[in-house]
mmCIF file of C-alpha atoms in Angstrom:
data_model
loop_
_atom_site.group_PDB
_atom_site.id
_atom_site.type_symbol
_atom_site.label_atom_id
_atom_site.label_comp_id
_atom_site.label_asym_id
_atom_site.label_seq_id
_atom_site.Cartn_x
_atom_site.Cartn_y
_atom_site.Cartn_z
ATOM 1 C CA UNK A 1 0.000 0.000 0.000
ATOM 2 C CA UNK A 2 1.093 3.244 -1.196
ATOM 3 C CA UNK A 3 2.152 5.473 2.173
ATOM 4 C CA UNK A 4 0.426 8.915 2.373
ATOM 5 C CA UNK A 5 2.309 11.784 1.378
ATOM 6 C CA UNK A 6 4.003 14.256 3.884
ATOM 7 C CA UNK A 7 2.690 17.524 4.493
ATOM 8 C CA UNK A 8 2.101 20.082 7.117
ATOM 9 C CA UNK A 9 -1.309 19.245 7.369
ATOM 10 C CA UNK A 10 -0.318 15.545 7.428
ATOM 11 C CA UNK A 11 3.019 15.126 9.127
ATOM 12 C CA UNK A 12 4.741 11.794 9.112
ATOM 13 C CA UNK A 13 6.054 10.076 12.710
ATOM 14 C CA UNK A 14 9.268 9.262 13.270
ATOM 15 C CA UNK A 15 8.108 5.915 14.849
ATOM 16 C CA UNK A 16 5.253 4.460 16.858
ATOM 17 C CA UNK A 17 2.947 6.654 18.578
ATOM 18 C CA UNK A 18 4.140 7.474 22.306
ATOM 19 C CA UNK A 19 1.976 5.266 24.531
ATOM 20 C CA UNK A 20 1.332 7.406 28.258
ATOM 21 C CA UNK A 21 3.580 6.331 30.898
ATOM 22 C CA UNK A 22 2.500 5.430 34.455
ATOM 23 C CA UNK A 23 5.023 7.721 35.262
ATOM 24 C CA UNK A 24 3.538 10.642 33.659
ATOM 25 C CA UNK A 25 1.501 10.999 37.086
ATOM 26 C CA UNK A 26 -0.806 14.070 35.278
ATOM 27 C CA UNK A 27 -1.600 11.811 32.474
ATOM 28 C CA UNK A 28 -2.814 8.751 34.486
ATOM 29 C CA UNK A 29 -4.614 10.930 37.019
ATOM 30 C CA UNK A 30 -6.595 12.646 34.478
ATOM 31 C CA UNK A 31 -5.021 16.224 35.376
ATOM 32 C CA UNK A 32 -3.881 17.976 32.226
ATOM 33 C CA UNK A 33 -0.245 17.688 31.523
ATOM 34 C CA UNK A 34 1.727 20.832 32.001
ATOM 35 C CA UNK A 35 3.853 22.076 28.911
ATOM 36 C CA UNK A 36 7.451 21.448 29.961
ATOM 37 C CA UNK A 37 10.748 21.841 28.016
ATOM 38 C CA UNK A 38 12.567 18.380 26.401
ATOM 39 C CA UNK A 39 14.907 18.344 29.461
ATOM 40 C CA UNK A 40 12.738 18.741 31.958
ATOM 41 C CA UNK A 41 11.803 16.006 34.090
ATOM 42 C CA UNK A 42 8.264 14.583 34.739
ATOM 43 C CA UNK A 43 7.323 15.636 37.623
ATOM 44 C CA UNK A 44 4.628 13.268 39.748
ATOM 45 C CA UNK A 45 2.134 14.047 41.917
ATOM 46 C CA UNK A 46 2.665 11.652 44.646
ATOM 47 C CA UNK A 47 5.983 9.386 45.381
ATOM 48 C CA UNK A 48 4.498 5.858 46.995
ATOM 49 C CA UNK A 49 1.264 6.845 47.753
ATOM 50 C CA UNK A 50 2.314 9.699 49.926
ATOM 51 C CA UNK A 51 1.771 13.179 48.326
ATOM 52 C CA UNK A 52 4.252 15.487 47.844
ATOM 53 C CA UNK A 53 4.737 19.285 47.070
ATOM 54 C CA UNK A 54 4.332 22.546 49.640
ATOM 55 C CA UNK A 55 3.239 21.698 53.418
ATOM 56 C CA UNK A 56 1.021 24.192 55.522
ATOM 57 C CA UNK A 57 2.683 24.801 58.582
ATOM 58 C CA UNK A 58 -0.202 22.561 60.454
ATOM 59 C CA UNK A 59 0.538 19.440 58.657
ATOM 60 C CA UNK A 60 4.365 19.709 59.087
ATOM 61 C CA UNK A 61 6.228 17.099 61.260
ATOM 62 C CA UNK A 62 6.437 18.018 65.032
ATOM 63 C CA UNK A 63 9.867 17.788 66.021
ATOM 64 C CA UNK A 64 11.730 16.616 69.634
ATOM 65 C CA UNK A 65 12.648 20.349 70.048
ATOM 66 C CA UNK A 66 9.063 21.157 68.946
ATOM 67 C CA UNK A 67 7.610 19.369 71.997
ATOM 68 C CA UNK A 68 10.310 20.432 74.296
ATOM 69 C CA UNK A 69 9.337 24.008 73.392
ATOM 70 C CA UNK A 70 5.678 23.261 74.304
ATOM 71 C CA UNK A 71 6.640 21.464 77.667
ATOM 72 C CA UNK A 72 8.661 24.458 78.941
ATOM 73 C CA UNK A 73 5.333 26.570 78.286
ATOM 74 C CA UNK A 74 2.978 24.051 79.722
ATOM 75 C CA UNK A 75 5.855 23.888 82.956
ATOM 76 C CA UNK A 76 5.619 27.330 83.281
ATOM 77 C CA UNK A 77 1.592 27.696 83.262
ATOM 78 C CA UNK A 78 1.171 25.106 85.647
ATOM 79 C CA UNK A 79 3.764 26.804 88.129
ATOM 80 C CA UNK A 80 2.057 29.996 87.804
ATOM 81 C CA UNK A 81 -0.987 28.560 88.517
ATOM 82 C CA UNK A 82 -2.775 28.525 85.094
ATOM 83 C CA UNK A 83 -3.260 25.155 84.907
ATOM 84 C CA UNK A 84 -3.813 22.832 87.046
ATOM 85 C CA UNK A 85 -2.406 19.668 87.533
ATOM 86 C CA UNK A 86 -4.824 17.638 86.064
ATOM 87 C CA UNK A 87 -4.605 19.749 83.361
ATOM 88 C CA UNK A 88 -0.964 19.735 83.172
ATOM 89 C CA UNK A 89 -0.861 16.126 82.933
ATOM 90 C CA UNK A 90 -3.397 15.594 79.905
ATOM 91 C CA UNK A 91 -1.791 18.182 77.968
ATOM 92 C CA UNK A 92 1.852 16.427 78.328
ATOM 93 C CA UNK A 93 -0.210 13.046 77.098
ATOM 94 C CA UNK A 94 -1.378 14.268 74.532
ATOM 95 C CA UNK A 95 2.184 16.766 73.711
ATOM 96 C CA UNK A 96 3.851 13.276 73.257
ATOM 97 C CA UNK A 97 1.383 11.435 71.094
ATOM 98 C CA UNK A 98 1.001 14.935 68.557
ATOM 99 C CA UNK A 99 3.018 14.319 65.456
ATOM 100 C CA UNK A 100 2.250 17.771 63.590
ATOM 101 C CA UNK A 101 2.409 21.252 64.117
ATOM 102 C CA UNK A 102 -1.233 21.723 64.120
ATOM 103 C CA UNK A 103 -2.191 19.454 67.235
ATOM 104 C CA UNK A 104 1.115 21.158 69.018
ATOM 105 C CA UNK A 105 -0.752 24.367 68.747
ATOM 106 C CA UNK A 106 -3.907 23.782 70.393
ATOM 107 C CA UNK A 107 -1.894 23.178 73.887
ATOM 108 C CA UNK A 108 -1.027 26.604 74.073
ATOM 109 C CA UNK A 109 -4.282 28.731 72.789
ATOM 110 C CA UNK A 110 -5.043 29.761 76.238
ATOM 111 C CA UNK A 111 -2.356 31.208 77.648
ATOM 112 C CA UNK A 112 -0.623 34.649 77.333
ATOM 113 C CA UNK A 113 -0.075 35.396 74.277
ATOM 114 C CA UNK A 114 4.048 35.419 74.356
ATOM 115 C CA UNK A 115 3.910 31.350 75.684
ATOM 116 C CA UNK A 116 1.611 30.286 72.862
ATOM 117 C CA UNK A 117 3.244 28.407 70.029
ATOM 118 C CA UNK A 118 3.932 30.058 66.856
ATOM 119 C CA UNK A 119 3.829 27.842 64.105
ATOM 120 C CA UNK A 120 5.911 30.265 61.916
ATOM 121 C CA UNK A 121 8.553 29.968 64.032
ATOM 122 C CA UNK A 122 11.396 28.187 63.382
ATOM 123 C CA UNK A 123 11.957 25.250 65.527
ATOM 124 C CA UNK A 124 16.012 24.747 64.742
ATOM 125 C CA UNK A 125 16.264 27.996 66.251
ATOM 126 C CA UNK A 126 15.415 25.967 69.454
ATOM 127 C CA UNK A 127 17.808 23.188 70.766
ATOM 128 C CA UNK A 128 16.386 20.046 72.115
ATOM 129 C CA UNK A 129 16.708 19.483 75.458
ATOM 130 C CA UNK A 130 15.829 16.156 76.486
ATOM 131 C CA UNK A 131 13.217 15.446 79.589
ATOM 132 C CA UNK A 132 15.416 13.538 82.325
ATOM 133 C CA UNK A 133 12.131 11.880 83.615
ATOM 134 C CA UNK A 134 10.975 8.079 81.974
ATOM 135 C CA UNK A 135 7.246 8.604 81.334
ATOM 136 C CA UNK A 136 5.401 5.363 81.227
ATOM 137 C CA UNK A 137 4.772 3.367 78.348
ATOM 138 C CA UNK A 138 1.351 3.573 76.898
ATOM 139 C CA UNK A 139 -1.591 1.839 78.620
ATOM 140 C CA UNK A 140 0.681 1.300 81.585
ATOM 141 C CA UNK A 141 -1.008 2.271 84.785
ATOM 142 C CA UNK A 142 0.029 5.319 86.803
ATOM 143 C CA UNK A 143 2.083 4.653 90.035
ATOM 144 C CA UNK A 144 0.909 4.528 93.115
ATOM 145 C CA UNK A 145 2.946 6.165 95.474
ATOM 146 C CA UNK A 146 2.047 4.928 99.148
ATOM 147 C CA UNK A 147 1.897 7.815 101.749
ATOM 148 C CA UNK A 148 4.669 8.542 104.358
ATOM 149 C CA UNK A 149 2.936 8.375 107.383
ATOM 150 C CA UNK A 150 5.051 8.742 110.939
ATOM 151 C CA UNK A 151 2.870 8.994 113.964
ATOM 152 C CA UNK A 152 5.257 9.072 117.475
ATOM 153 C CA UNK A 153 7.922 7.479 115.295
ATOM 154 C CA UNK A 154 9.332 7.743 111.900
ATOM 155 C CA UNK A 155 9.000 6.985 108.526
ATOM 156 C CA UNK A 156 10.952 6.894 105.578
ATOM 157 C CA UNK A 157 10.856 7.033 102.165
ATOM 158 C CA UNK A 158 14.628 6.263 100.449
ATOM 159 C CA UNK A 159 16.597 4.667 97.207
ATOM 160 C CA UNK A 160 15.899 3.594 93.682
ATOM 161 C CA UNK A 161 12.264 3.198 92.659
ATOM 162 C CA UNK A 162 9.236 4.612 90.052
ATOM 163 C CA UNK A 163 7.503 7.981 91.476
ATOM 164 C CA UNK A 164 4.213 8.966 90.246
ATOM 165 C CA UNK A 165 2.585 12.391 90.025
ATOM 166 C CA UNK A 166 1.338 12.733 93.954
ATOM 167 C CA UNK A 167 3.285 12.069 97.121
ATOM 168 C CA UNK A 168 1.562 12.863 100.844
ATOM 169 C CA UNK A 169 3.817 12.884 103.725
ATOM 170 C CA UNK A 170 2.246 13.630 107.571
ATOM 171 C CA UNK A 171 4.416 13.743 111.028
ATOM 172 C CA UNK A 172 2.275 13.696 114.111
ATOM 173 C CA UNK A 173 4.903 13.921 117.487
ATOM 174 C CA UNK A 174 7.439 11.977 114.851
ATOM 175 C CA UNK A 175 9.711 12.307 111.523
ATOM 176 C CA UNK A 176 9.723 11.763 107.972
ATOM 177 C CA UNK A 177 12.647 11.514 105.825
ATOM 178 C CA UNK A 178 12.117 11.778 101.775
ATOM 179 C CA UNK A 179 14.727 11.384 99.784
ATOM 180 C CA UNK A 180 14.385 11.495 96.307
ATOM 181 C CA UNK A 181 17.634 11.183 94.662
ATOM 182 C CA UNK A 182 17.631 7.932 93.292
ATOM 183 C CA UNK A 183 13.799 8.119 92.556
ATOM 184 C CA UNK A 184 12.712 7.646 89.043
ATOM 185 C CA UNK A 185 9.970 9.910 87.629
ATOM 186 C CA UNK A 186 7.014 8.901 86.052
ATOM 187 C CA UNK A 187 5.916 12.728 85.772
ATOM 188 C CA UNK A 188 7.103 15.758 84.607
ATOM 189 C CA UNK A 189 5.869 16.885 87.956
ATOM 190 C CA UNK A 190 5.938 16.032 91.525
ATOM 191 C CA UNK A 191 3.544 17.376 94.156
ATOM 192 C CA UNK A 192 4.088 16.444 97.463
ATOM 193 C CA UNK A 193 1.710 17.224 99.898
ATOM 194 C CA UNK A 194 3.486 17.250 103.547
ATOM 195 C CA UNK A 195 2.117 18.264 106.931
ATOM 196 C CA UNK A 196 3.501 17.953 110.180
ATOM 197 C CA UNK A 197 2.118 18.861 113.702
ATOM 198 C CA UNK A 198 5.007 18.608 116.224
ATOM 199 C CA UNK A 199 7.192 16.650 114.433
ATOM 200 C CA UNK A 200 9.361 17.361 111.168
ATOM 201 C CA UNK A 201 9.706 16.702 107.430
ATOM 202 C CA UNK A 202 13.000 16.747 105.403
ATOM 203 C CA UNK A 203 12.510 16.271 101.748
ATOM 204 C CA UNK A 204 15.334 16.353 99.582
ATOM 205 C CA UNK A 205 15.353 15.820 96.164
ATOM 206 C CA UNK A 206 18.182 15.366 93.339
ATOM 207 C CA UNK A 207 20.118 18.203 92.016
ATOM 208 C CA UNK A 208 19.629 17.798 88.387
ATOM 209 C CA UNK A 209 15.553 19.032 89.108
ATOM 210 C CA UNK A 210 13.139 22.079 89.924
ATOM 211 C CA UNK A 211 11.776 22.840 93.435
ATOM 212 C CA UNK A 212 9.063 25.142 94.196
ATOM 213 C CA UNK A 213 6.537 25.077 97.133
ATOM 214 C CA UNK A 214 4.867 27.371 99.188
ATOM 215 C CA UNK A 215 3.591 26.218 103.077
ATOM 216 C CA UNK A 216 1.881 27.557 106.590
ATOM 217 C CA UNK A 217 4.743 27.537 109.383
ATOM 218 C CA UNK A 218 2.626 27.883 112.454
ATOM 219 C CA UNK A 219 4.639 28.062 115.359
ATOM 220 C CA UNK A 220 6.778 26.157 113.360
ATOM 221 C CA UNK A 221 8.828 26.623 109.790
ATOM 222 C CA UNK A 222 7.913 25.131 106.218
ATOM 223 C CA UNK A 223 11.654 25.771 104.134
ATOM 224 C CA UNK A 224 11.779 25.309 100.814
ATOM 225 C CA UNK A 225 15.154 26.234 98.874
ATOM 226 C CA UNK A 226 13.801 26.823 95.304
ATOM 227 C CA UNK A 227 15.772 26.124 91.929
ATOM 228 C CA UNK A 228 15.071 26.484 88.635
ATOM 229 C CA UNK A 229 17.762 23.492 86.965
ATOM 230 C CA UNK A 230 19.432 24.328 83.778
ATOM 231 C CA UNK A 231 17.618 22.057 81.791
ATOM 232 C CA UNK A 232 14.693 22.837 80.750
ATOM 233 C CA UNK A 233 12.923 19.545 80.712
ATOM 234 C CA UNK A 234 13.788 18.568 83.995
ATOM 235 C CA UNK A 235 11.329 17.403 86.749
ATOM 236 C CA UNK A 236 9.431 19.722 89.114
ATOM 237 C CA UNK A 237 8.929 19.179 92.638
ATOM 238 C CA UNK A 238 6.664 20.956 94.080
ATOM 239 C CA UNK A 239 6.380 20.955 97.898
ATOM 240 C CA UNK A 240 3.096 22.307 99.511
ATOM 241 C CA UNK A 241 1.684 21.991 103.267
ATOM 242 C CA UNK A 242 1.649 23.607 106.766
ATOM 243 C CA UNK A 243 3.672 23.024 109.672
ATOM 244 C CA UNK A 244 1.925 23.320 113.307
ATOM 245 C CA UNK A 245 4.851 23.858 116.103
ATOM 246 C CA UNK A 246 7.052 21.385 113.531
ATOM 247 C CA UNK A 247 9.402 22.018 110.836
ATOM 248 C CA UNK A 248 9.074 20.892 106.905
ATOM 249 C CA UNK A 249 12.661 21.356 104.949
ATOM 250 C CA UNK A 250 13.281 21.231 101.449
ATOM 251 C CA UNK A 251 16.675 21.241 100.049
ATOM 252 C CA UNK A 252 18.532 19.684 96.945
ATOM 253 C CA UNK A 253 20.504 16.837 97.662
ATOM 254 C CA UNK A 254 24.421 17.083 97.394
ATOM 255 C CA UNK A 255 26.336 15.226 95.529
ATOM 256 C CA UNK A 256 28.643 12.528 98.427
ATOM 257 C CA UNK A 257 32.486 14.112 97.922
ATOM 258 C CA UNK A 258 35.520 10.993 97.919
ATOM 259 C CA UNK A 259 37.717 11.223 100.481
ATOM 260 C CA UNK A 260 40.253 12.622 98.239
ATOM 261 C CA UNK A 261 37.841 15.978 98.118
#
């Protein structure tokens, strides 16, 4: 068979007519193709099934110094009193289990304006700072720390061990001796609730922490040495009560010197 002639109106291939690729992600998906120059490479629309292109802030990938950022905030509103500690606590659940931007931000909304997360701010201008507490593993229940209880005696709480987010401590005519140096901390905060009526509390916790409190001496003392520890995402102990004709002491723990010292 005679082959037609060629002519502008009837140009001639080269070869076999170019069959769509399943690369050509606009062709297969229906969206039409974008004119492109020879050398420029397709360009598809999604790369295994996860799409690809510009991110709104909101979507982007929380990072570690992300959350630490948040943590500090929610630390700080709970030690001012803005939230309380029930509060405190569901927000840090749910601060570990957010894995964007956008469910980072909602933590924040209501508090002062210069805490609340800005999700236009860079988070490498923040370093990551690494919580020195072991929260629990999910679905694990919470700890339950037993009271201190000395009545005409003493009591003791000492050494290695899990704390949870509560500790009560009461002296009646006795003493009670915390020490929380070797502790482990299930929390980002500690409250312990001591109270003493002729008899005293010491409380000492590790170095490498927070301590706040605030007490009643009445005809007695309630001491607390406060700290704020360098790093940010260290545990808080918070020390709250009343001492009637008794004494409650809180103090950081000092490192034991070597005989050499």
């Amino acid at each position: 068979m005679e082959q037609p002639a060629e002519s502008p109106e009837n140009p001639v291939p080269d070869g076999p007519s170019r069959v769509p690729d399943v690369s050509d992600a606009a062709v297969v998906r229906g969206v039409p193709d974008v004119p492109r120059t020879p050398d420029e490479p397709v360009r598809s629309a999604a790369v295994g099934g996860i799409p690809t292109g510009p991110v709104s802030p909101a979507d982007m990938r929380a990072s570690d110094a992300d959350r630490d950022r948040v943590a500090q905030v929610l630390r700080t509103a709970f030690e001012e009193g803005r939230l309380t500690i029930d509060e405190h606590t569901e927000r840090i659940e749910a601060l570990y289990a957010a894995k964007t931007m956008g469910e980072l931000e909602p933590l924040t909304f209501d508090l002062p304006v210069g805490a609340r997360l800005n999700l236009a701010k860079p988070s490498g201008t923040v370093p990551a700072a690494r919580p020195v507490y072991e929260p629990l593993p999910p679905g694990a229940a919470p700890t339950e720390t037993p009271s201190v209880v000395a009545v005409f005696g003493g009591a003791e709480r000492k050494g290695p061990g899990r704390i949870g987010r509560r500790l009560r401590a009461a002296a009646v005519f006795g003493g009670v001796e915390i020490d929380l140096s070797e502790a482990t901390f299930d929390e980002p905060v500690l409250v312990v609730d001591a109270v003493t009526i002729f008899g005293g509390i010491d409380v000492r916790v590790p170095e490498g922490v927070t301590v706040r409190g605030h007490g009643a001496g009445i005809f007695g003392g309630f001491s607390v040495h406060q700290h704020v520890a360098d790093d940010p995402g260290a545990p808080v102990v918070v020390v709250r009560g009343a001492a009637v004709f008794g004494g409650v002491d809180v103090r950081r723990k000092k490192p034991k010197k070597s005989r050499d010292d």
